Coordinates of C-alpha atoms in Angstrom, one line a residue:
Chain A
M1 CA -4.5 59.4 108.2
S2 CA -2.8 62.8 107.9
T3 CA 0.4 63.3 105.8
A4 CA 2.3 63.5 109.2
D5 CA 1.1 60.1 110.3
L6 CA 1.9 58.5 106.7
R7 CA 5.3 60.0 107.0
L8 CA 5.8 58.6 110.6
A9 CA 4.7 55.1 109.3
W10 CA 6.9 55.4 106.5
R11 CA 9.9 56.1 108.7
D12 CA 8.8 53.0 110.9
V13 CA 9.3 50.7 108.1
D14 CA 12.6 48.8 108.5
W15 CA 14.0 49.9 105.2
T16 CA 17.6 48.8 106.0
G17 CA 16.1 45.3 106.8
I18 CA 14.2 44.9 103.5
V19 CA 17.3 46.1 101.7
L20 CA 19.5 43.7 103.6
A21 CA 17.2 40.9 103.2
A22 CA 16.6 41.2 99.6
V23 CA 20.5 41.4 99.0
M24 CA 21.2 38.6 101.2
A25 CA 18.4 36.5 99.5
V26 CA 20.1 36.9 96.2
V27 CA 23.7 36.3 97.4
I28 CA 22.8 33.3 100.0
I29 CA 19.7 31.6 98.4
G30 CA 20.4 32.6 94.8
P31 CA 23.4 30.3 94.2
L32 CA 21.6 27.4 95.5
V33 CA 18.5 28.2 93.4
V34 CA 20.7 27.9 90.2
V35 CA 22.1 24.6 91.4
G36 CA 18.5 23.4 91.9
L37 CA 17.7 24.6 88.2
W38 CA 20.6 22.6 87.1
A39 CA 19.6 19.4 88.7
F40 CA 16.1 19.4 86.7
A41 CA 17.6 20.8 83.4
E42 CA 17.8 18.4 80.5
V43 CA 19.2 21.3 78.2
W44 CA 20.5 24.4 79.2
R45 CA 22.3 26.6 76.6
F46 CA 24.1 29.9 77.1
P47 CA 22.7 32.5 77.1
S48 CA 19.2 31.5 77.9
L49 CA 18.0 32.6 81.4
L50 CA 15.9 29.4 82.0
P51 CA 16.9 25.8 81.0
Q52 CA 15.3 24.9 77.4
E53 CA 14.3 21.6 78.5
W54 CA 13.4 20.3 81.9
G55 CA 13.5 16.6 83.0
L56 CA 14.5 13.8 85.5
R57 CA 17.0 12.2 82.9
Y58 CA 20.1 13.2 84.9
W59 CA 18.6 11.9 88.1
G60 CA 18.3 8.6 86.6
M61 CA 22.0 8.7 85.1
T62 CA 23.2 9.9 88.6
L63 CA 21.4 7.2 90.4
G64 CA 22.6 4.6 88.0
R65 CA 26.1 5.1 88.8
A66 CA 28.1 2.6 90.8
D67 CA 30.5 5.1 92.1
V68 CA 27.6 7.4 93.6
W69 CA 26.1 4.2 95.5
A70 CA 29.6 2.8 96.7
A71 CA 30.5 6.6 98.0
L72 CA 27.0 6.9 99.7
S73 CA 27.8 3.5 101.5
V74 CA 31.1 4.3 102.6
S75 CA 30.0 7.8 104.0
L76 CA 27.1 6.3 105.7
Q77 CA 29.2 3.6 107.4
L78 CA 32.0 6.1 108.2
S79 CA 29.4 8.3 109.9
F80 CA 27.6 5.6 111.7
V81 CA 30.9 3.8 112.9
V82 CA 32.5 7.3 113.9
T83 CA 29.4 8.7 115.7
L84 CA 28.9 5.3 117.6
L85 CA 32.7 5.2 119.0
S86 CA 32.4 8.8 119.6
A87 CA 29.2 8.5 121.8
L88 CA 30.7 5.4 123.6
I89 CA 34.1 7.1 124.5
C90 CA 32.9 10.6 125.2
L91 CA 29.5 10.5 126.9
P92 CA 30.8 8.4 129.9
A93 CA 33.7 11.1 130.0
A94 CA 31.3 13.8 129.8
Y95 CA 29.3 12.7 132.8
A96 CA 32.6 12.3 134.7
F97 CA 33.4 15.9 134.0
A98 CA 30.0 17.0 134.8
R99 CA 29.5 15.2 138.1
L100 CA 32.8 13.6 139.4
D101 CA 35.4 15.0 141.2
F102 CA 39.0 13.9 140.4
P103 CA 42.5 15.5 140.1
G104 CA 43.0 17.8 137.0
R105 CA 39.6 17.9 135.9
D106 CA 39.6 21.5 134.6
V107 CA 42.8 21.1 132.7
L108 CA 41.8 17.6 131.2
F109 CA 38.5 19.6 130.3
L110 CA 40.1 22.3 128.5
S111 CA 42.5 20.0 126.8
F112 CA 39.9 19.1 124.2
L113 CA 40.3 22.9 122.8
T114 CA 43.7 22.0 121.6
I115 CA 41.8 20.3 118.6
Q116 CA 40.6 23.6 117.7
A117 CA 43.7 25.7 118.5
F118 CA 45.8 24.7 115.7
P119 CA 45.2 25.4 111.8
R120 CA 43.4 22.1 110.9
F121 CA 45.0 20.9 107.8
G122 CA 48.5 21.3 109.5
L123 CA 47.4 19.2 112.1
L124 CA 46.1 16.6 109.6
I125 CA 49.4 16.4 107.9
S126 CA 51.3 15.8 111.2
I127 CA 48.9 12.8 111.9
A128 CA 49.1 11.7 108.4
T129 CA 52.8 11.5 108.4
I130 CA 52.4 9.2 111.6
F131 CA 49.7 7.2 109.9
L132 CA 52.0 6.7 106.9
T133 CA 54.3 4.7 109.0
L134 CA 51.5 2.9 110.6
G135 CA 50.1 1.7 107.2
L136 CA 47.0 3.6 108.0
V137 CA 46.7 5.6 105.1
G138 CA 44.3 4.7 102.4
T139 CA 42.3 2.6 105.1
F140 CA 38.7 2.7 106.5
W141 CA 39.9 2.8 109.9
G142 CA 42.7 5.4 109.5
V143 CA 39.7 7.6 108.3
V144 CA 37.6 6.6 110.9
L145 CA 40.4 7.6 113.6
I146 CA 40.9 10.9 112.2
Q147 CA 37.4 11.8 111.9
L148 CA 37.0 10.6 115.5
V149 CA 39.5 13.1 116.8
N150 CA 37.1 15.9 115.1
T151 CA 34.3 15.0 117.0
L152 CA 35.7 14.7 120.5
M153 CA 35.2 18.5 121.7
F154 CA 31.7 18.6 120.8
M155 CA 30.8 15.4 121.8
I156 CA 32.3 15.9 125.5
W157 CA 31.5 19.9 126.0
I158 CA 27.7 19.7 125.1
P159 CA 26.9 16.6 126.9
T160 CA 28.9 17.8 130.1
A161 CA 26.8 21.2 130.1
A162 CA 23.6 18.8 129.8
F163 CA 24.6 16.7 132.7
Q164 CA 25.3 19.8 134.6
N165 CA 22.0 21.5 134.1
V166 CA 20.1 18.2 135.2
D167 CA 18.1 19.4 138.5
R168 CA 19.9 17.6 141.3
R169 CA 16.7 18.1 143.5
L170 CA 14.8 15.6 141.3
E171 CA 17.6 13.1 141.7
E172 CA 17.6 13.3 145.5
A173 CA 14.1 13.1 145.6
A174 CA 14.3 9.9 143.6
R175 CA 16.9 8.6 145.8
D176 CA 14.8 9.5 148.9
V177 CA 12.0 7.4 147.9
G178 CA 14.5 4.3 147.6
A179 CA 15.7 4.3 143.9
G180 CA 19.1 3.0 143.4
P181 CA 22.0 4.8 141.4
I182 CA 21.4 3.1 138.3
R183 CA 17.8 3.5 138.4
V184 CA 18.0 7.2 139.3
F185 CA 20.4 7.6 136.3
W186 CA 18.1 5.9 133.8
S187 CA 15.1 7.2 135.0
V188 CA 15.7 10.8 136.0
T189 CA 19.4 12.1 134.8
L190 CA 19.1 10.7 131.4
P191 CA 15.8 11.8 130.2
Q192 CA 16.8 15.4 131.4
A193 CA 20.1 15.4 129.5
F194 CA 18.8 13.4 126.4
P195 CA 17.8 16.5 124.0
A196 CA 21.3 17.9 124.5
I197 CA 22.9 14.7 124.0
A198 CA 20.7 13.9 120.8
A199 CA 21.8 17.2 119.5
A200 CA 25.6 16.4 120.0
I201 CA 25.1 12.9 118.6
L202 CA 23.5 14.6 115.5
L203 CA 26.0 17.1 115.0
T204 CA 28.7 14.5 115.0
F205 CA 26.8 12.5 112.6
V206 CA 26.1 15.4 110.1
G207 CA 29.8 16.8 110.8
T208 CA 31.4 13.4 110.1
F209 CA 29.1 13.0 106.8
Y210 CA 30.5 16.1 105.4
E211 CA 34.0 15.8 106.7
T212 CA 36.1 16.3 103.5
E213 CA 39.8 17.1 104.2
G214 CA 40.7 14.1 106.6
A215 CA 39.0 11.6 104.3
W216 CA 41.0 13.1 101.4
L217 CA 44.1 13.4 102.9
I218 CA 44.0 9.8 104.8
G219 CA 41.6 7.9 102.6
A220 CA 42.7 8.7 99.1
P221 CA 42.5 6.8 96.9
H222 CA 40.8 3.8 98.4
V223 CA 38.2 5.3 100.6
R224 CA 35.9 7.4 98.5
T225 CA 33.1 9.4 100.5
M226 CA 30.3 11.5 99.0
P227 CA 32.3 14.7 99.5
I228 CA 35.4 13.4 97.8
L229 CA 33.1 12.2 94.9
M230 CA 31.8 15.6 94.6
I231 CA 35.3 17.1 94.5
S232 CA 36.1 14.8 91.5
F233 CA 32.8 15.8 89.8
I234 CA 33.6 19.4 90.2
N235 CA 37.1 19.2 89.0
N236 CA 36.7 16.6 86.1
Q237 CA 33.7 18.9 84.7
L238 CA 31.5 16.0 83.8
V239 CA 28.1 16.4 82.6
V240 CA 27.2 19.6 84.6
Q241 CA 23.7 18.1 85.8
L242 CA 25.5 15.2 87.5
G243 CA 27.1 17.6 90.0
A244 CA 23.8 19.3 90.5
V245 CA 21.9 16.3 91.2
L246 CA 24.6 15.0 93.4
S247 CA 24.7 18.5 95.5
L248 CA 21.0 18.1 96.1
M249 CA 21.3 14.5 97.3
L250 CA 24.3 15.7 99.5
W251 CA 22.3 18.5 101.1
V252 CA 19.7 16.1 102.4
P253 CA 21.4 15.2 105.7
S254 CA 22.4 19.1 106.4
F255 CA 18.7 20.0 105.5
L256 CA 17.1 17.6 108.2
F257 CA 19.7 19.0 110.5
L258 CA 18.7 22.6 109.8
L259 CA 15.2 21.4 110.7
M260 CA 16.0 19.8 113.8
A261 CA 18.6 22.5 114.9
R262 CA 15.7 25.2 114.5
R263 CA 14.1 23.4 117.5
W264 CA 17.1 22.8 119.6
M265 CA 19.5 25.5 119.7
G266 CA 19.2 29.2 119.4
P267 CA 22.1 31.5 117.8
E268 CA 22.7 32.5 121.2
A269 CA 23.6 29.3 122.9
L270 CA 25.8 28.5 119.6
G271 CA 27.7 31.9 120.1
R272 CA 28.5 31.2 123.6
G273 CA 29.5 27.8 122.7
L274 CA 32.0 29.1 120.6
G275 CA 33.5 31.6 123.0
G276 CA 31.8 34.8 121.8
Chain B
M1 CA 39.5 26.4 139.6
T2 CA 40.6 22.9 140.4
D3 CA 40.9 24.0 144.1
T4 CA 37.3 25.3 144.1
A5 CA 35.9 22.0 142.5
T6 CA 38.1 20.0 145.3
S7 CA 36.7 22.2 148.1
G8 CA 33.3 22.0 146.6
G9 CA 33.6 18.2 147.2
A10 CA 35.0 18.6 150.6
A11 CA 32.1 21.1 151.5
T12 CA 29.4 18.3 151.0
G13 CA 31.3 16.2 153.4
R14 CA 32.0 13.3 150.9
P15 CA 35.8 12.5 150.4
D16 CA 34.5 10.9 147.1
A17 CA 37.8 8.8 146.9
S18 CA 35.9 6.3 144.4
G19 CA 34.7 9.2 142.4
R20 CA 38.3 10.4 141.9
V21 CA 39.4 7.0 140.6
T22 CA 36.1 6.4 138.6
G23 CA 36.3 9.9 137.0
L24 CA 39.7 9.4 135.9
I25 CA 39.1 6.1 134.2
L26 CA 35.9 7.5 132.4
V27 CA 37.9 10.3 130.9
A28 CA 40.9 8.2 130.3
L29 CA 40.2 7.2 126.7
P30 CA 39.2 10.6 125.2
V31 CA 42.0 12.2 126.9
A32 CA 44.5 9.6 125.5
M33 CA 43.0 10.2 122.1
V34 CA 43.9 14.1 122.5
M35 CA 47.4 13.0 123.5
T36 CA 48.2 10.5 120.9
M37 CA 46.4 12.3 118.0
I38 CA 47.0 16.1 118.6
V39 CA 49.7 16.7 121.1
W40 CA 52.1 13.7 120.0
P41 CA 51.8 14.4 116.1
I42 CA 52.3 18.0 116.6
G43 CA 55.4 17.5 119.0
L44 CA 56.8 14.7 116.7
A45 CA 56.4 17.2 113.6
I46 CA 58.4 19.8 115.5
L47 CA 61.1 17.5 116.5
D48 CA 61.5 15.6 113.4
T49 CA 61.9 18.6 111.4
L50 CA 64.7 19.8 113.5
W51 CA 66.4 16.5 113.9
L52 CA 67.5 15.4 110.6
P53 CA 69.6 12.6 109.4
G54 CA 73.2 13.6 108.3
P55 CA 74.4 13.6 104.8
D56 CA 75.4 9.9 104.9
G57 CA 71.8 9.1 106.0
T58 CA 72.8 8.2 109.5
G59 CA 73.0 9.8 113.0
A60 CA 70.1 12.3 113.2
R61 CA 71.3 15.6 114.5
F62 CA 69.8 19.2 115.2
S63 CA 69.5 20.9 111.7
V64 CA 67.2 23.7 110.6
A65 CA 68.0 22.8 106.9
S66 CA 64.3 21.8 106.2
Y67 CA 63.2 25.4 107.5
R68 CA 66.1 26.9 105.6
F69 CA 64.8 25.3 102.4
F70 CA 61.4 26.6 102.9
F71 CA 62.4 30.1 103.6
S72 CA 64.6 30.3 100.7
D73 CA 62.3 28.5 98.3
G74 CA 60.6 31.1 96.1
Y75 CA 57.6 28.9 95.4
S76 CA 56.9 28.0 99.2
L77 CA 57.4 31.6 100.2
G78 CA 55.1 32.6 97.4
N79 CA 52.4 30.0 98.6
L80 CA 52.8 31.4 102.4
W81 CA 52.4 34.9 101.1
I82 CA 49.3 34.0 99.1
T83 CA 47.8 32.2 102.2
I84 CA 48.6 35.4 104.5
W85 CA 47.0 37.6 101.8
T86 CA 44.0 35.4 101.4
T87 CA 43.4 35.1 105.1
A88 CA 44.0 38.7 106.0
V89 CA 41.6 40.1 103.1
S90 CA 39.1 37.4 103.9
T91 CA 39.0 38.3 107.3
A92 CA 38.4 42.0 106.6
I93 CA 35.9 41.6 104.2
L94 CA 34.1 39.3 106.6
M95 CA 34.4 41.6 109.5
A96 CA 33.4 44.8 107.3
I97 CA 30.1 42.6 106.6
A98 CA 29.5 40.8 109.7
I99 CA 30.0 43.9 112.4
P100 CA 27.4 46.2 110.9
L101 CA 25.0 43.1 110.2
S102 CA 25.1 42.1 113.9
I103 CA 24.9 45.6 115.0
Y104 CA 21.6 45.8 113.1
L105 CA 20.3 42.5 114.3
R106 CA 21.1 43.3 117.9
F107 CA 19.1 46.6 117.9
R108 CA 16.1 45.8 115.5
T109 CA 13.2 43.4 116.0
G110 CA 10.5 42.7 113.5
R111 CA 9.7 40.6 110.4
A112 CA 12.7 42.3 108.3
A113 CA 15.2 41.4 111.1
A114 CA 14.0 37.9 111.6
V115 CA 14.5 37.0 108.0
V116 CA 17.9 38.8 108.0
Q117 CA 18.9 36.7 110.9
A118 CA 17.7 33.5 109.2
L119 CA 19.6 34.3 106.0
A120 CA 22.6 35.2 107.9
I121 CA 22.6 31.9 109.8
F122 CA 21.8 29.8 106.8
P123 CA 25.1 28.9 105.2
L124 CA 25.9 27.1 108.4
F125 CA 23.7 24.5 106.9
V126 CA 25.1 24.4 103.5
P127 CA 28.2 22.1 103.3
S128 CA 31.2 23.8 101.8
I129 CA 31.4 21.3 99.0
I130 CA 28.0 22.2 97.8
L131 CA 28.8 25.9 97.8
A132 CA 31.9 25.2 95.7
Y133 CA 29.9 23.5 93.1
A134 CA 27.2 26.6 93.3
F135 CA 30.1 28.9 93.0
V136 CA 31.5 27.6 89.6
R137 CA 27.8 27.6 88.3
V138 CA 27.2 31.1 89.1
L139 CA 30.5 32.8 89.0
G140 CA 32.4 30.5 86.5
P141 CA 32.4 30.9 82.9
N142 CA 29.0 31.1 81.3
G143 CA 27.6 30.9 85.0
M144 CA 24.5 32.5 86.2
V145 CA 26.2 36.0 86.3
D146 CA 27.4 35.8 82.7
I147 CA 23.9 34.6 81.6
I148 CA 22.2 37.7 83.2
L149 CA 24.8 40.1 81.9
A150 CA 24.3 38.7 78.3
N151 CA 20.6 39.0 78.7
I152 CA 20.9 42.9 79.4
G153 CA 23.5 43.4 76.8
L154 CA 26.7 43.7 78.9
P155 CA 30.2 42.0 78.4
R156 CA 31.0 39.0 80.7
I157 CA 32.7 39.2 83.9
R158 CA 36.1 38.3 84.7
S159 CA 35.4 35.3 86.5
P160 CA 37.0 35.0 89.8
Y161 CA 36.9 31.1 89.5
L162 CA 40.4 29.7 89.8
T163 CA 41.8 33.2 90.8
V164 CA 42.8 34.5 94.4
W165 CA 39.3 35.9 94.7
G166 CA 37.8 32.5 94.3
P167 CA 38.8 31.3 97.9
V168 CA 38.1 34.8 99.5
I169 CA 34.5 34.7 98.0
G170 CA 33.9 31.1 99.2
F171 CA 35.4 31.8 102.7
V172 CA 33.3 35.0 103.4
W173 CA 30.0 33.2 102.3
D174 CA 30.8 30.2 104.3
N175 CA 32.2 31.9 107.6
L176 CA 29.5 34.5 107.8
P177 CA 27.1 32.7 110.1
L178 CA 29.5 31.6 113.0
T179 CA 31.0 35.1 112.8
V180 CA 27.5 36.9 113.1
V181 CA 26.9 34.5 115.9
I182 CA 29.9 35.2 118.0
L183 CA 29.5 38.8 117.4
L184 CA 25.9 38.6 118.5
A185 CA 26.9 36.8 121.8
G186 CA 29.1 39.8 122.3
L187 CA 26.6 42.4 121.5
S188 CA 24.1 40.9 124.1
G189 CA 26.3 42.7 126.8
V190 CA 25.6 46.1 125.0
S191 CA 22.5 47.6 126.7
T192 CA 19.7 49.4 124.5
Q193 CA 19.6 52.1 127.1
A194 CA 23.4 52.8 126.8
V195 CA 23.0 53.4 123.3
E196 CA 19.7 55.4 123.6
A197 CA 21.5 57.7 126.1
A198 CA 24.1 58.2 123.9
R199 CA 22.0 59.2 120.9
D200 CA 19.9 61.1 123.3
V201 CA 23.0 63.5 124.2
G202 CA 23.5 64.0 120.5
A203 CA 26.3 61.2 119.6
G204 CA 26.1 60.2 115.9
R205 CA 26.1 56.8 114.6
I206 CA 29.8 56.6 114.3
A207 CA 30.6 58.1 117.7
T208 CA 28.0 55.6 119.3
F209 CA 29.8 52.9 117.7
R210 CA 33.1 53.8 118.6
H211 CA 32.5 54.9 122.4
I212 CA 29.6 52.5 123.4
I213 CA 29.5 49.6 121.1
L214 CA 33.2 48.9 120.2
P215 CA 34.6 48.8 123.7
R216 CA 32.0 46.1 124.4
I217 CA 32.3 43.8 121.4
G218 CA 36.2 44.5 121.1
P219 CA 36.9 41.1 122.6
S220 CA 34.2 39.2 120.7
I221 CA 35.5 40.6 117.3
L222 CA 39.2 39.4 118.2
V223 CA 37.6 36.1 119.1
A224 CA 35.7 35.9 115.8
A225 CA 38.9 36.9 114.0
S226 CA 40.9 34.3 115.6
F227 CA 38.5 31.6 114.8
V228 CA 38.2 32.7 111.2
V229 CA 42.1 33.0 110.9
L230 CA 42.5 29.3 112.2
G231 CA 40.1 28.1 110.0
L232 CA 41.5 29.8 106.7
F233 CA 45.0 29.6 107.4
S234 CA 45.3 26.0 106.2
A235 CA 42.0 25.7 104.7
F236 CA 41.8 23.0 101.9
T237 CA 38.7 22.7 100.1
F238 CA 38.2 26.0 98.8
P239 CA 41.5 27.0 97.5
Y240 CA 41.9 23.6 96.0
L241 CA 38.6 23.7 94.1
L242 CA 38.1 27.5 93.6
G243 CA 41.7 29.0 93.8
P244 CA 44.8 29.3 91.1
A245 CA 47.0 26.4 90.7
A246 CA 50.0 28.3 91.3
P247 CA 50.8 30.1 93.9
E248 CA 48.6 28.0 96.0
M249 CA 47.4 28.2 99.7
M250 CA 49.2 26.3 102.3
G251 CA 46.4 23.8 102.3
P252 CA 46.8 22.3 98.8
F253 CA 50.4 22.8 99.0
M254 CA 50.9 20.6 101.9
Q255 CA 48.6 18.0 100.4
R256 CA 50.4 18.1 97.1
T257 CA 53.8 17.9 99.1
F258 CA 52.5 14.8 101.1
G259 CA 50.5 13.0 98.6
D260 CA 52.2 13.8 95.3
V261 CA 55.7 15.0 95.8
L262 CA 55.9 12.3 98.7
D263 CA 58.0 14.4 100.9
P264 CA 56.8 14.0 104.4
V265 CA 59.5 16.0 106.0
Q266 CA 58.7 19.4 103.9
A267 CA 55.0 18.7 104.5
R268 CA 55.7 18.5 108.1
T269 CA 57.9 21.6 107.9
Q270 CA 55.0 23.5 106.0
A271 CA 52.6 22.3 108.8
V272 CA 55.0 23.7 111.5
V273 CA 55.2 27.0 109.6
T274 CA 51.4 27.2 109.6
F275 CA 51.5 26.3 113.5
L276 CA 54.0 29.1 113.9
F277 CA 51.9 31.8 112.0
C278 CA 48.7 30.9 113.9
A279 CA 50.2 30.4 117.3
A280 CA 49.0 33.8 118.6
F281 CA 45.4 33.4 117.3
G282 CA 45.2 29.9 118.6
W283 CA 46.7 30.9 122.1
F284 CA 43.9 33.9 122.1
Y285 CA 41.1 31.6 121.2
V286 CA 41.9 29.2 123.7
R287 CA 42.4 31.6 126.4
S288 CA 39.1 33.5 125.9
I289 CA 37.1 30.3 125.7
A290 CA 38.7 29.3 128.8
A291 CA 37.9 32.4 130.6
N292 CA 34.3 32.2 129.2
R293 CA 33.8 28.9 130.8
R294 CA 35.4 30.0 134.1
R295 CA 32.9 33.0 134.1
M296 CA 30.0 30.5 133.4
A297 CA 30.9 28.2 136.1
R298 CA 30.9 30.7 138.7

């Protein structure tokens, strides 16, 4: 290679990208690595760069706590119940929005946007004051209701798009060879719409699992979810490692979601969904 | 759009009367939930804070007393101000990072760009509660930054933990992915040829940005900013965990007024004040999503 070639190759290297990637790796991955280190540190005294003693002692300690298991159980119950109810309420509605023609369809479809159009905590306070008079504050079902509202928009909008994208010609072909409407729906429509519906269900489940503000406002002090337990671990500055171990445990659903989301949605689709 | 939908039904020759009823029945439940859990509570919050019982405790009548209290109370105003400040500063920093980042991602391909994109999206998959904990371990007293500084013989930082900068740092980290994603969607409308043509006639980076890119992504920037402002203005978790105890942002302030001070009327007044300050952003956000859907439906 001549010097000119070398210089060209040198200029072709994406230096901006390399610098950006390095800085972002430190700022975005760095803090999580520190949490990971703390979770396996038995002794880490300032100002040592790395823990002096490693071990799993604090994992045993965290897993031995009754409040951790209770919170995990409450969180899972809430997420299952909310996701199930959300699917039962929203999926038929999504089918109707996609396929049926009824008065006010577009206005009603857009009405779910109101959930996003108000500052969330202000909205939660407005709901909470009503729940207070209904005796729903501090109850499991009060938290279910408030978390259910959060899920409506995605659980309707994503499946509606999925039902709209189903190839109508396949349905007509099935009907031509004599399949009844239920058979067509079950064997042709649903399988095509399924990936998007599954994504919406997963999004709802994970979103509900991490929902903090509604659970905190409505559930306190009786309903304690994992994020709320985590808040008390951060605020009360218990043993540092307990928070680190709980963080790693708490990250599992999000990590699984990350793995699956890589397959299902590209950033472009996500951006369009958010109105970009 | 309603009329195109109905005429579409008529064009296929199906009167579809059964579809009309079935459709309404199928959507009734979620729509009823929006009405009872969103529209009704907001309406009631506005009404109930304006119709207060008289001094003798009976006979509700129109009164702006609770708002007069809010806007004459130094503590409430301080909290409102810190909320506006935090929201404005966080949104500005976020845009200053996200706009150049998404322009880079739009016009570069290759290994480094793919890594940068993955890193920019990654915080989407980190729950904010975990980020809050990581923040304390990194930027808090005796955190990782202090450890590194001590090892190279420098003094400790003035930790942003429990200062106004705590929530700002958390918000920027947490909102980076969605902001980049929204801006990238807007940038997909800028053609590479247009940018290359501008560069060919000698336009510099800044001129290209101002005259070619900015006009196309202006709307996306506004959508992203509205989205961020709506999320930040009444945020709870970061200000509660990372911010100062006083003045506090509207989120923790409302929570305390509701849960500890047990004053639902003031809590609702505070909520309505946040609605007022965000009304323009909410309206803009809804309008652009609605317009977007209409465009896609065509």
